[in-house]
Short mmCIF file of N, CA and C in Angstrom, two decimals:
data_model
loop_
_atom_site.label_atom_id
_atom_site.label_comp_id
_atom_site.label_asym_id
_atom_site.label_seq_id
_atom_site.Cartn_x
_atom_site.Cartn_y
_atom_site.Cartn_z
N MET A 1315 91.43 100.54 117.59
CA MET A 1315 91.25 99.22 117.06
C MET A 1315 92.24 98.28 117.72
N PRO A 1316 91.83 97.07 118.01
CA PRO A 1316 92.72 96.17 118.75
C PRO A 1316 93.77 95.52 117.88
N THR A 1317 94.90 95.30 118.48
CA THR A 1317 95.95 94.47 117.90
C THR A 1317 96.59 93.73 119.06
N VAL A 1318 97.11 92.55 118.85
CA VAL A 1318 97.67 91.77 119.94
C VAL A 1318 99.08 92.25 120.21
N GLY A 1319 99.33 92.62 121.44
CA GLY A 1319 100.65 93.08 121.84
C GLY A 1319 101.52 91.93 122.32
N ASP A 1320 102.73 92.27 122.78
CA ASP A 1320 103.66 91.25 123.27
C ASP A 1320 103.11 90.48 124.46
N ASN A 1321 102.28 91.12 125.26
CA ASN A 1321 101.75 90.46 126.44
C ASN A 1321 100.51 89.62 126.14
N GLY A 1322 100.14 89.53 124.87
CA GLY A 1322 98.99 88.73 124.50
C GLY A 1322 97.67 89.45 124.66
N ARG A 1323 97.71 90.68 125.18
CA ARG A 1323 96.49 91.45 125.37
C ARG A 1323 96.27 92.36 124.17
N LEU A 1324 95.03 92.76 123.98
CA LEU A 1324 94.71 93.63 122.87
C LEU A 1324 95.13 95.06 123.17
N GLU A 1325 95.75 95.70 122.18
CA GLU A 1325 96.14 97.11 122.28
C GLU A 1325 95.48 97.86 121.14
N PRO A 1326 95.15 99.14 121.33
CA PRO A 1326 94.50 99.88 120.23
C PRO A 1326 95.47 100.14 119.08
N LEU A 1327 94.94 100.15 117.85
CA LEU A 1327 95.72 100.50 116.68
C LEU A 1327 95.78 102.03 116.63
N PRO A 1328 96.97 102.62 116.58
CA PRO A 1328 97.09 104.08 116.59
C PRO A 1328 96.34 104.74 115.42
N ALA A 1329 95.95 105.98 115.61
CA ALA A 1329 95.17 106.72 114.61
C ALA A 1329 95.90 106.81 113.27
N VAL A 1330 97.23 106.97 113.30
CA VAL A 1330 97.98 107.08 112.05
C VAL A 1330 97.86 105.78 111.24
N LEU A 1331 97.84 104.66 111.91
CA LEU A 1331 97.69 103.39 111.20
C LEU A 1331 96.25 103.20 110.73
N THR A 1332 95.29 103.62 111.54
CA THR A 1332 93.89 103.51 111.14
C THR A 1332 93.63 104.34 109.90
N SER A 1333 94.14 105.57 109.86
CA SER A 1333 93.92 106.42 108.69
C SER A 1333 94.67 105.87 107.47
N SER A 1334 95.87 105.33 107.66
CA SER A 1334 96.60 104.71 106.55
C SER A 1334 95.84 103.51 106.00
N LEU A 1335 95.30 102.71 106.89
CA LEU A 1335 94.53 101.53 106.51
C LEU A 1335 93.31 101.92 105.67
N LEU A 1336 92.56 102.89 106.17
CA LEU A 1336 91.37 103.35 105.44
C LEU A 1336 91.75 103.96 104.10
N GLY A 1337 92.76 104.83 104.09
CA GLY A 1337 93.17 105.47 102.85
C GLY A 1337 93.60 104.48 101.80
N LEU A 1338 94.45 103.54 102.19
CA LEU A 1338 94.93 102.52 101.25
C LEU A 1338 93.77 101.71 100.69
N ALA A 1339 92.91 101.22 101.56
CA ALA A 1339 91.82 100.35 101.12
C ALA A 1339 90.84 101.08 100.21
N LEU A 1340 90.49 102.31 100.56
CA LEU A 1340 89.51 103.04 99.75
C LEU A 1340 90.07 103.41 98.38
N VAL A 1341 91.32 103.87 98.33
CA VAL A 1341 91.92 104.22 97.04
C VAL A 1341 92.07 102.95 96.18
N ALA A 1342 92.50 101.85 96.79
CA ALA A 1342 92.63 100.60 96.04
C ALA A 1342 91.27 100.12 95.53
N GLY A 1343 90.24 100.24 96.35
CA GLY A 1343 88.91 99.83 95.92
C GLY A 1343 88.42 100.63 94.72
N VAL A 1344 88.66 101.94 94.74
CA VAL A 1344 88.26 102.79 93.61
C VAL A 1344 89.04 102.41 92.35
N PHE A 1345 90.36 102.26 92.50
CA PHE A 1345 91.17 101.85 91.33
C PHE A 1345 90.69 100.52 90.77
N ASP A 1346 90.46 99.55 91.65
CA ASP A 1346 90.06 98.22 91.18
C ASP A 1346 88.69 98.26 90.51
N LEU A 1347 87.79 99.06 91.05
CA LEU A 1347 86.46 99.17 90.46
C LEU A 1347 86.53 99.81 89.08
N ARG A 1348 87.34 100.84 88.94
CA ARG A 1348 87.41 101.57 87.67
C ARG A 1348 88.28 100.90 86.62
N THR A 1349 89.41 100.32 87.04
CA THR A 1349 90.38 99.81 86.05
C THR A 1349 90.63 98.32 86.13
N ARG A 1350 90.10 97.66 87.17
CA ARG A 1350 90.36 96.24 87.43
C ARG A 1350 91.83 95.98 87.71
N ARG A 1351 92.50 96.99 88.23
CA ARG A 1351 93.92 96.87 88.60
C ARG A 1351 94.15 97.63 89.90
N ILE A 1352 95.13 97.16 90.66
CA ILE A 1352 95.57 97.87 91.86
C ILE A 1352 97.03 98.24 91.60
N PRO A 1353 97.33 99.53 91.52
CA PRO A 1353 98.67 99.96 91.12
C PRO A 1353 99.76 99.57 92.12
N ASN A 1354 100.92 99.22 91.58
CA ASN A 1354 102.06 98.86 92.44
C ASN A 1354 102.51 100.02 93.31
N TRP A 1355 102.44 101.25 92.79
CA TRP A 1355 102.87 102.40 93.59
C TRP A 1355 101.99 102.54 94.83
N LEU A 1356 100.71 102.21 94.70
CA LEU A 1356 99.79 102.30 95.84
C LEU A 1356 100.12 101.24 96.88
N VAL A 1357 100.37 100.03 96.42
CA VAL A 1357 100.72 98.94 97.33
C VAL A 1357 102.05 99.23 98.03
N ALA A 1358 103.03 99.73 97.28
CA ALA A 1358 104.33 100.07 97.87
C ALA A 1358 104.17 101.16 98.93
N THR A 1359 103.33 102.14 98.64
CA THR A 1359 103.06 103.19 99.62
C THR A 1359 102.41 102.60 100.87
N GLY A 1360 101.50 101.66 100.68
CA GLY A 1360 100.86 101.01 101.83
C GLY A 1360 101.84 100.22 102.67
N LEU A 1361 102.74 99.49 102.02
CA LEU A 1361 103.76 98.73 102.76
C LEU A 1361 104.68 99.67 103.54
N ILE A 1362 105.10 100.75 102.91
CA ILE A 1362 105.96 101.72 103.60
C ILE A 1362 105.21 102.33 104.78
N ALA A 1363 103.95 102.70 104.56
CA ALA A 1363 103.14 103.26 105.65
C ALA A 1363 102.97 102.26 106.79
N GLY A 1364 102.77 101.00 106.44
CA GLY A 1364 102.59 99.98 107.47
C GLY A 1364 103.83 99.79 108.31
N PHE A 1365 104.96 99.59 107.66
CA PHE A 1365 106.19 99.36 108.41
C PHE A 1365 106.63 100.60 109.18
N THR A 1366 106.60 101.77 108.53
CA THR A 1366 107.05 102.97 109.24
C THR A 1366 106.08 103.35 110.35
N GLY A 1367 104.79 103.22 110.08
CA GLY A 1367 103.80 103.54 111.11
C GLY A 1367 103.89 102.60 112.30
N GLN A 1368 104.05 101.32 112.03
CA GLN A 1368 104.17 100.34 113.13
C GLN A 1368 105.44 100.59 113.93
N ILE A 1369 106.56 100.82 113.25
CA ILE A 1369 107.82 101.04 113.95
C ILE A 1369 107.77 102.35 114.73
N ALA A 1370 107.23 103.41 114.14
CA ALA A 1370 107.17 104.71 114.81
C ALA A 1370 106.29 104.69 116.04
N THR A 1371 105.22 103.90 116.01
CA THR A 1371 104.29 103.90 117.14
C THR A 1371 104.56 102.80 118.16
N ARG A 1372 105.25 101.72 117.75
CA ARG A 1372 105.40 100.59 118.67
C ARG A 1372 106.80 99.99 118.68
N SER A 1373 107.74 100.57 117.95
CA SER A 1373 109.14 100.13 117.95
C SER A 1373 109.26 98.68 117.44
N ILE A 1374 110.03 97.87 118.15
CA ILE A 1374 110.28 96.48 117.71
C ILE A 1374 108.99 95.65 117.66
N PRO A 1375 108.10 95.75 118.65
CA PRO A 1375 106.83 95.01 118.50
C PRO A 1375 106.04 95.44 117.26
N GLY A 1376 106.15 96.71 116.89
CA GLY A 1376 105.49 97.18 115.68
C GLY A 1376 106.10 96.59 114.42
N LEU A 1377 107.43 96.48 114.42
CA LEU A 1377 108.12 95.85 113.29
C LEU A 1377 107.66 94.41 113.13
N ARG A 1378 107.56 93.71 114.24
CA ARG A 1378 107.08 92.32 114.20
C ARG A 1378 105.64 92.25 113.69
N ALA A 1379 104.78 93.16 114.18
CA ALA A 1379 103.38 93.16 113.76
C ALA A 1379 103.28 93.41 112.25
N ALA A 1380 104.06 94.37 111.74
CA ALA A 1380 104.04 94.67 110.31
C ALA A 1380 104.52 93.47 109.50
N ALA A 1381 105.62 92.87 109.93
CA ALA A 1381 106.18 91.74 109.20
C ALA A 1381 105.25 90.53 109.24
N PHE A 1382 104.75 90.19 110.41
CA PHE A 1382 103.87 89.03 110.52
C PHE A 1382 102.53 89.26 109.83
N GLY A 1383 102.02 90.48 109.87
CA GLY A 1383 100.78 90.79 109.16
C GLY A 1383 100.93 90.62 107.66
N ALA A 1384 102.04 91.15 107.12
CA ALA A 1384 102.30 91.01 105.68
C ALA A 1384 102.53 89.55 105.30
N LEU A 1385 103.31 88.84 106.11
CA LEU A 1385 103.60 87.43 105.80
C LEU A 1385 102.37 86.55 105.90
N LEU A 1386 101.50 86.82 106.86
CA LEU A 1386 100.26 86.05 106.97
C LEU A 1386 99.39 86.26 105.73
N ALA A 1387 99.30 87.50 105.28
CA ALA A 1387 98.51 87.79 104.08
C ALA A 1387 99.10 87.07 102.87
N ILE A 1388 100.41 87.08 102.75
CA ILE A 1388 101.05 86.38 101.63
C ILE A 1388 100.82 84.88 101.73
N ALA A 1389 100.91 84.33 102.93
CA ALA A 1389 100.70 82.89 103.12
C ALA A 1389 99.28 82.47 102.73
N VAL A 1390 98.30 83.33 102.97
CA VAL A 1390 96.91 83.01 102.62
C VAL A 1390 96.64 83.27 101.15
N TYR A 1391 97.14 84.38 100.63
CA TYR A 1391 96.79 84.79 99.26
C TYR A 1391 97.68 84.18 98.17
N LEU A 1392 98.89 83.79 98.49
CA LEU A 1392 99.76 83.22 97.46
C LEU A 1392 99.17 81.94 96.85
N PRO A 1393 98.65 81.01 97.66
CA PRO A 1393 98.02 79.83 97.03
C PRO A 1393 96.81 80.21 96.16
N LEU A 1394 96.05 81.20 96.60
CA LEU A 1394 94.90 81.65 95.80
C LEU A 1394 95.37 82.27 94.49
N TYR A 1395 96.47 83.01 94.56
CA TYR A 1395 97.04 83.60 93.35
C TYR A 1395 97.56 82.50 92.41
N LEU A 1396 98.26 81.52 92.97
CA LEU A 1396 98.79 80.43 92.15
C LEU A 1396 97.68 79.61 91.50
N LEU A 1397 96.54 79.52 92.17
CA LEU A 1397 95.38 78.84 91.60
C LEU A 1397 94.59 79.75 90.66
N ARG A 1398 95.05 80.98 90.52
CA ARG A 1398 94.42 82.00 89.68
C ARG A 1398 93.01 82.34 90.13
N ALA A 1399 92.81 82.27 91.46
CA ALA A 1399 91.53 82.65 92.03
C ALA A 1399 91.50 84.14 92.37
N VAL A 1400 92.66 84.74 92.59
CA VAL A 1400 92.78 86.18 92.82
C VAL A 1400 93.94 86.69 91.98
N GLY A 1401 93.96 87.98 91.77
CA GLY A 1401 95.04 88.59 91.00
C GLY A 1401 96.22 88.98 91.87
N GLY A 1402 97.31 89.30 91.22
CA GLY A 1402 98.52 89.71 91.93
C GLY A 1402 98.33 90.99 92.72
N GLY A 1403 97.53 91.90 92.20
CA GLY A 1403 97.25 93.15 92.92
C GLY A 1403 96.53 92.89 94.23
N ASP A 1404 95.63 91.92 94.23
CA ASP A 1404 94.90 91.56 95.46
C ASP A 1404 95.87 91.02 96.51
N LEU A 1405 96.77 90.16 96.08
CA LEU A 1405 97.78 89.59 96.98
C LEU A 1405 98.63 90.71 97.59
N LYS A 1406 99.13 91.60 96.74
CA LYS A 1406 100.00 92.67 97.23
C LYS A 1406 99.23 93.65 98.12
N LEU A 1407 97.98 93.94 97.77
CA LEU A 1407 97.17 94.83 98.59
C LEU A 1407 96.97 94.24 99.99
N MET A 1408 96.65 92.95 100.05
CA MET A 1408 96.43 92.34 101.36
C MET A 1408 97.71 92.28 102.17
N ALA A 1409 98.87 92.13 101.52
CA ALA A 1409 100.14 92.18 102.25
C ALA A 1409 100.35 93.56 102.85
N ALA A 1410 100.04 94.60 102.09
CA ALA A 1410 100.18 95.97 102.61
C ALA A 1410 99.20 96.21 103.76
N ILE A 1411 97.97 95.73 103.61
CA ILE A 1411 96.99 95.87 104.69
C ILE A 1411 97.46 95.12 105.93
N GLY A 1412 98.04 93.94 105.73
CA GLY A 1412 98.57 93.18 106.86
C GLY A 1412 99.68 93.92 107.58
N SER A 1413 100.52 94.63 106.83
CA SER A 1413 101.61 95.37 107.47
C SER A 1413 101.08 96.53 108.30
N ILE A 1414 99.98 97.11 107.87
CA ILE A 1414 99.39 98.23 108.61
C ILE A 1414 98.60 97.71 109.81
N ALA A 1415 97.79 96.69 109.60
CA ALA A 1415 96.86 96.23 110.63
C ALA A 1415 97.47 95.26 111.62
N GLY A 1416 98.51 94.53 111.22
CA GLY A 1416 99.04 93.47 112.06
C GLY A 1416 98.27 92.18 111.81
N PRO A 1417 98.82 91.05 112.27
CA PRO A 1417 98.23 89.75 111.91
C PRO A 1417 96.83 89.49 112.45
N SER A 1418 96.56 89.81 113.71
CA SER A 1418 95.24 89.49 114.25
C SER A 1418 94.15 90.35 113.61
N ASN A 1419 94.43 91.62 113.42
CA ASN A 1419 93.46 92.49 112.75
C ASN A 1419 93.30 92.10 111.29
N TRP A 1420 94.40 91.69 110.65
CA TRP A 1420 94.31 91.28 109.26
C TRP A 1420 93.36 90.09 109.11
N LEU A 1421 93.42 89.15 110.04
CA LEU A 1421 92.52 87.99 109.97
C LEU A 1421 91.06 88.42 109.98
N VAL A 1422 90.73 89.38 110.82
CA VAL A 1422 89.35 89.88 110.88
C VAL A 1422 88.97 90.54 109.55
N ILE A 1423 89.88 91.36 109.03
CA ILE A 1423 89.63 92.03 107.74
C ILE A 1423 89.47 90.99 106.63
N PHE A 1424 90.31 89.96 106.65
CA PHE A 1424 90.23 88.90 105.64
C PHE A 1424 88.86 88.21 105.68
N VAL A 1425 88.39 87.87 106.87
CA VAL A 1425 87.09 87.21 106.99
C VAL A 1425 85.98 88.13 106.48
N LEU A 1426 86.02 89.39 106.89
CA LEU A 1426 85.00 90.34 106.42
C LEU A 1426 85.03 90.48 104.90
N ALA A 1427 86.23 90.66 104.33
CA ALA A 1427 86.36 90.82 102.88
C ALA A 1427 85.89 89.56 102.15
N SER A 1428 86.18 88.40 102.71
CA SER A 1428 85.76 87.14 102.09
C SER A 1428 84.24 86.99 102.10
N LEU A 1429 83.62 87.32 103.23
CA LEU A 1429 82.16 87.23 103.31
C LEU A 1429 81.49 88.22 102.36
N ILE A 1430 82.02 89.44 102.31
CA ILE A 1430 81.48 90.45 101.41
C ILE A 1430 81.67 90.02 99.95
N GLY A 1431 82.86 89.52 99.63
CA GLY A 1431 83.13 89.04 98.28
C GLY A 1431 82.21 87.91 97.89
N GLY A 1432 81.97 87.00 98.81
CA GLY A 1432 81.05 85.89 98.55
C GLY A 1432 79.63 86.38 98.30
N ALA A 1433 79.19 87.34 99.09
CA ALA A 1433 77.84 87.89 98.92
C ALA A 1433 77.71 88.61 97.58
N LEU A 1434 78.75 89.39 97.22
CA LEU A 1434 78.73 90.09 95.93
C LEU A 1434 78.74 89.09 94.77
N ALA A 1435 79.55 88.05 94.90
CA ALA A 1435 79.62 87.03 93.84
C ALA A 1435 78.27 86.33 93.68
N LEU A 1436 77.65 86.01 94.79
CA LEU A 1436 76.33 85.37 94.74
C LEU A 1436 75.31 86.28 94.06
N ALA A 1437 75.35 87.55 94.38
CA ALA A 1437 74.43 88.50 93.76
C ALA A 1437 74.65 88.57 92.25
N VAL A 1438 75.90 88.58 91.81
CA VAL A 1438 76.20 88.64 90.38
C VAL A 1438 75.73 87.35 89.70
N VAL A 1439 76.02 86.21 90.31
CA VAL A 1439 75.64 84.93 89.72
C VAL A 1439 74.11 84.84 89.59
N LEU A 1440 73.41 85.24 90.63
CA LEU A 1440 71.94 85.19 90.58
C LEU A 1440 71.38 86.18 89.58
N SER A 1441 71.96 87.38 89.53
CA SER A 1441 71.44 88.40 88.61
C SER A 1441 71.67 88.03 87.14
N ARG A 1442 72.69 87.23 86.87
CA ARG A 1442 72.97 86.81 85.50
C ARG A 1442 72.41 85.44 85.17
N GLY A 1443 71.70 84.84 86.11
CA GLY A 1443 71.09 83.54 85.87
C GLY A 1443 72.11 82.44 85.63
N ARG A 1444 73.23 82.48 86.34
CA ARG A 1444 74.31 81.52 86.08
C ARG A 1444 74.55 80.58 87.26
N ILE A 1445 73.56 80.30 88.04
CA ILE A 1445 73.75 79.46 89.23
C ILE A 1445 74.16 78.05 88.83
N THR A 1446 73.55 77.47 87.82
CA THR A 1446 73.89 76.11 87.40
C THR A 1446 75.31 76.05 86.87
N THR A 1447 75.67 77.00 86.02
CA THR A 1447 77.03 77.05 85.47
C THR A 1447 78.06 77.24 86.57
N THR A 1448 77.75 78.12 87.51
CA THR A 1448 78.68 78.39 88.61
C THR A 1448 78.88 77.16 89.49
N LEU A 1449 77.80 76.47 89.81
CA LEU A 1449 77.93 75.25 90.62
C LEU A 1449 78.73 74.19 89.87
N ALA A 1450 78.53 74.07 88.57
CA ALA A 1450 79.31 73.12 87.78
C ALA A 1450 80.79 73.51 87.77
N ASN A 1451 81.06 74.81 87.66
CA ASN A 1451 82.46 75.28 87.69
C ASN A 1451 83.12 75.00 89.04
N ILE A 1452 82.38 75.22 90.12
CA ILE A 1452 82.93 74.93 91.45
C ILE A 1452 83.25 73.44 91.56
N GLY A 1453 82.34 72.60 91.06
CA GLY A 1453 82.60 71.16 91.07
C GLY A 1453 83.83 70.80 90.25
N ALA A 1454 83.99 71.42 89.09
CA ALA A 1454 85.16 71.16 88.25
C ALA A 1454 86.45 71.60 88.94
N ILE A 1455 86.42 72.73 89.58
CA ILE A 1455 87.61 73.23 90.29
C ILE A 1455 87.97 72.27 91.42
N LEU A 1456 86.99 71.90 92.22
CA LEU A 1456 87.26 70.99 93.35
C LEU A 1456 87.77 69.63 92.87
N ALA A 1457 87.18 69.10 91.81
CA ALA A 1457 87.61 67.80 91.29
C ALA A 1457 89.06 67.87 90.81
N ARG A 1458 89.42 68.95 90.15
CA ARG A 1458 90.80 69.10 89.67
C ARG A 1458 91.77 69.27 90.85
N LEU A 1459 91.37 70.03 91.84
CA LEU A 1459 92.24 70.22 93.00
C LEU A 1459 92.48 68.91 93.75
N VAL A 1460 91.44 68.10 93.87
CA VAL A 1460 91.57 66.80 94.53
C VAL A 1460 92.57 65.92 93.79
N ARG A 1461 92.58 66.04 92.45
CA ARG A 1461 93.53 65.27 91.64
C ARG A 1461 94.87 66.00 91.49
N LEU A 1462 95.05 67.10 92.22
CA LEU A 1462 96.27 67.92 92.18
C LEU A 1462 96.57 68.43 90.77
N GLN A 1463 95.51 68.82 90.07
CA GLN A 1463 95.63 69.40 88.73
C GLN A 1463 95.28 70.88 88.80
N ALA A 1464 95.87 71.65 87.91
CA ALA A 1464 95.53 73.07 87.81
C ALA A 1464 94.09 73.18 87.31
N PRO A 1465 93.23 73.89 88.03
CA PRO A 1465 91.82 73.94 87.66
C PRO A 1465 91.54 74.66 86.35
N TYR A 1466 92.46 75.46 85.87
CA TYR A 1466 92.22 76.28 84.69
C TYR A 1466 92.91 75.74 83.43
N ARG A 1467 93.67 74.67 83.56
CA ARG A 1467 94.50 74.20 82.44
C ARG A 1467 93.68 74.01 81.17
N ASP A 1468 92.60 73.27 81.23
CA ASP A 1468 91.78 73.06 80.03
C ASP A 1468 90.46 73.82 80.12
N ARG A 1469 90.37 74.71 81.10
CA ARG A 1469 89.16 75.53 81.30
C ARG A 1469 89.55 76.99 81.51
N PRO A 1470 89.89 77.71 80.46
CA PRO A 1470 90.31 79.10 80.62
C PRO A 1470 89.23 79.99 81.23
N ASP A 1471 87.97 79.57 81.16
CA ASP A 1471 86.91 80.37 81.75
C ASP A 1471 86.98 80.39 83.27
N LEU A 1472 87.77 79.49 83.87
CA LEU A 1472 87.91 79.46 85.33
C LEU A 1472 89.07 80.31 85.83
N ASP A 1473 89.83 80.89 84.94
CA ASP A 1473 91.02 81.68 85.26
C ASP A 1473 90.62 83.15 85.39
N VAL A 1474 90.92 83.78 86.55
CA VAL A 1474 90.53 85.18 86.74
C VAL A 1474 91.21 86.13 85.76
N SER A 1475 92.31 85.70 85.15
CA SER A 1475 92.99 86.57 84.19
C SER A 1475 92.34 86.52 82.80
N ASN A 1476 91.39 85.63 82.60
CA ASN A 1476 90.69 85.50 81.33
C ASN A 1476 89.65 86.63 81.21
N PRO A 1477 89.75 87.45 80.18
CA PRO A 1477 88.81 88.56 80.03
C PRO A 1477 87.36 88.10 79.87
N ALA A 1478 87.14 86.88 79.40
CA ALA A 1478 85.78 86.38 79.21
C ALA A 1478 85.15 85.87 80.51
N ALA A 1479 85.97 85.64 81.53
CA ALA A 1479 85.45 85.13 82.80
C ALA A 1479 84.72 86.25 83.54
N ILE A 1480 83.72 85.87 84.32
CA ILE A 1480 83.04 86.85 85.18
C ILE A 1480 83.98 87.13 86.34
N ARG A 1481 84.36 88.39 86.46
CA ARG A 1481 85.30 88.76 87.51
C ARG A 1481 84.70 89.86 88.37
N LEU A 1482 85.03 89.82 89.63
CA LEU A 1482 84.64 90.87 90.56
C LEU A 1482 85.89 91.59 91.01
N PRO A 1483 85.82 92.91 91.19
CA PRO A 1483 86.97 93.63 91.70
C PRO A 1483 87.13 93.35 93.21
N HIS A 1484 88.03 92.44 93.55
CA HIS A 1484 88.21 92.02 94.95
C HIS A 1484 88.66 93.19 95.82
N GLY A 1485 89.32 94.19 95.23
CA GLY A 1485 89.72 95.37 95.99
C GLY A 1485 88.52 96.08 96.61
N VAL A 1486 87.37 96.00 95.96
CA VAL A 1486 86.15 96.61 96.50
C VAL A 1486 85.71 95.86 97.75
N SER A 1487 85.73 94.52 97.69
CA SER A 1487 85.37 93.71 98.86
C SER A 1487 86.32 93.98 100.02
N ILE A 1488 87.60 94.11 99.70
CA ILE A 1488 88.60 94.39 100.73
C ILE A 1488 88.34 95.76 101.34
N ALA A 1489 88.05 96.75 100.50
CA ALA A 1489 87.79 98.10 101.00
C ALA A 1489 86.57 98.12 101.92
N ILE A 1490 85.51 97.45 101.52
CA ILE A 1490 84.31 97.40 102.36
C ILE A 1490 84.62 96.68 103.68
N GLY A 1491 85.41 95.60 103.61
CA GLY A 1491 85.81 94.89 104.82
C GLY A 1491 86.60 95.78 105.77
N VAL A 1492 87.52 96.58 105.24
CA VAL A 1492 88.31 97.49 106.06
C VAL A 1492 87.41 98.54 106.70
N VAL A 1493 86.49 99.12 105.92
CA VAL A 1493 85.58 100.14 106.45
C VAL A 1493 84.74 99.55 107.59
N LEU A 1494 84.21 98.36 107.40
CA LEU A 1494 83.42 97.71 108.45
C LEU A 1494 84.27 97.42 109.68
N PHE A 1495 85.50 96.97 109.46
CA PHE A 1495 86.42 96.69 110.56
C PHE A 1495 86.68 97.96 111.37
N VAL A 1496 86.99 99.05 110.69
CA VAL A 1496 87.26 100.30 111.38
C VAL A 1496 86.02 100.80 112.10
N ALA A 1497 84.86 100.74 111.46
CA ALA A 1497 83.63 101.20 112.07
C ALA A 1497 83.28 100.39 113.33
N ALA A 1498 83.52 99.09 113.28
CA ALA A 1498 83.19 98.23 114.42
C ALA A 1498 84.17 98.36 115.58
N ASN A 1499 85.39 98.82 115.28
CA ASN A 1499 86.41 98.83 116.32
C ASN A 1499 86.88 100.23 116.70
N HIS A 1500 86.22 101.24 116.23
CA HIS A 1500 86.69 102.58 116.53
C HIS A 1500 85.76 103.29 117.47
#
């Protein structure tokens, strides 16, 4: 699997990192599907695997790839978490995936996971006959964001932590994205 090296050229992701990436994503996806939680011990294991695997296989460039991959994931997911669009486990999982995959590969995984998540969300909305409600909610969220207001303040149904809200296990979308990424690049 490609990752950008110091020379700007693509280098393959070592097998140990590929297997760590797949293992982390699949176990997290199963946990999220069954319990709607991604355990901290799993995320910590993923971060350790990412940093140690990157350093062991690529030395200082590997350390940079692990750090920048994790930081990029945090930079993208932290605003989503603060807006309560994703959970804390999703943020931490993507940071661990970023440490294993590196920043350029993480971006590909992020796009795949986002597209898959969007398709799954659309399927759920259509199957429950909630297209009108969902479009109204999207409008309400965007209007509040434009006014720099928290979208969930007076609308708890828009908060992913609300048990009454329709929620999807994002760890499943991430796991499918990782599997597709590995399959396409291996």
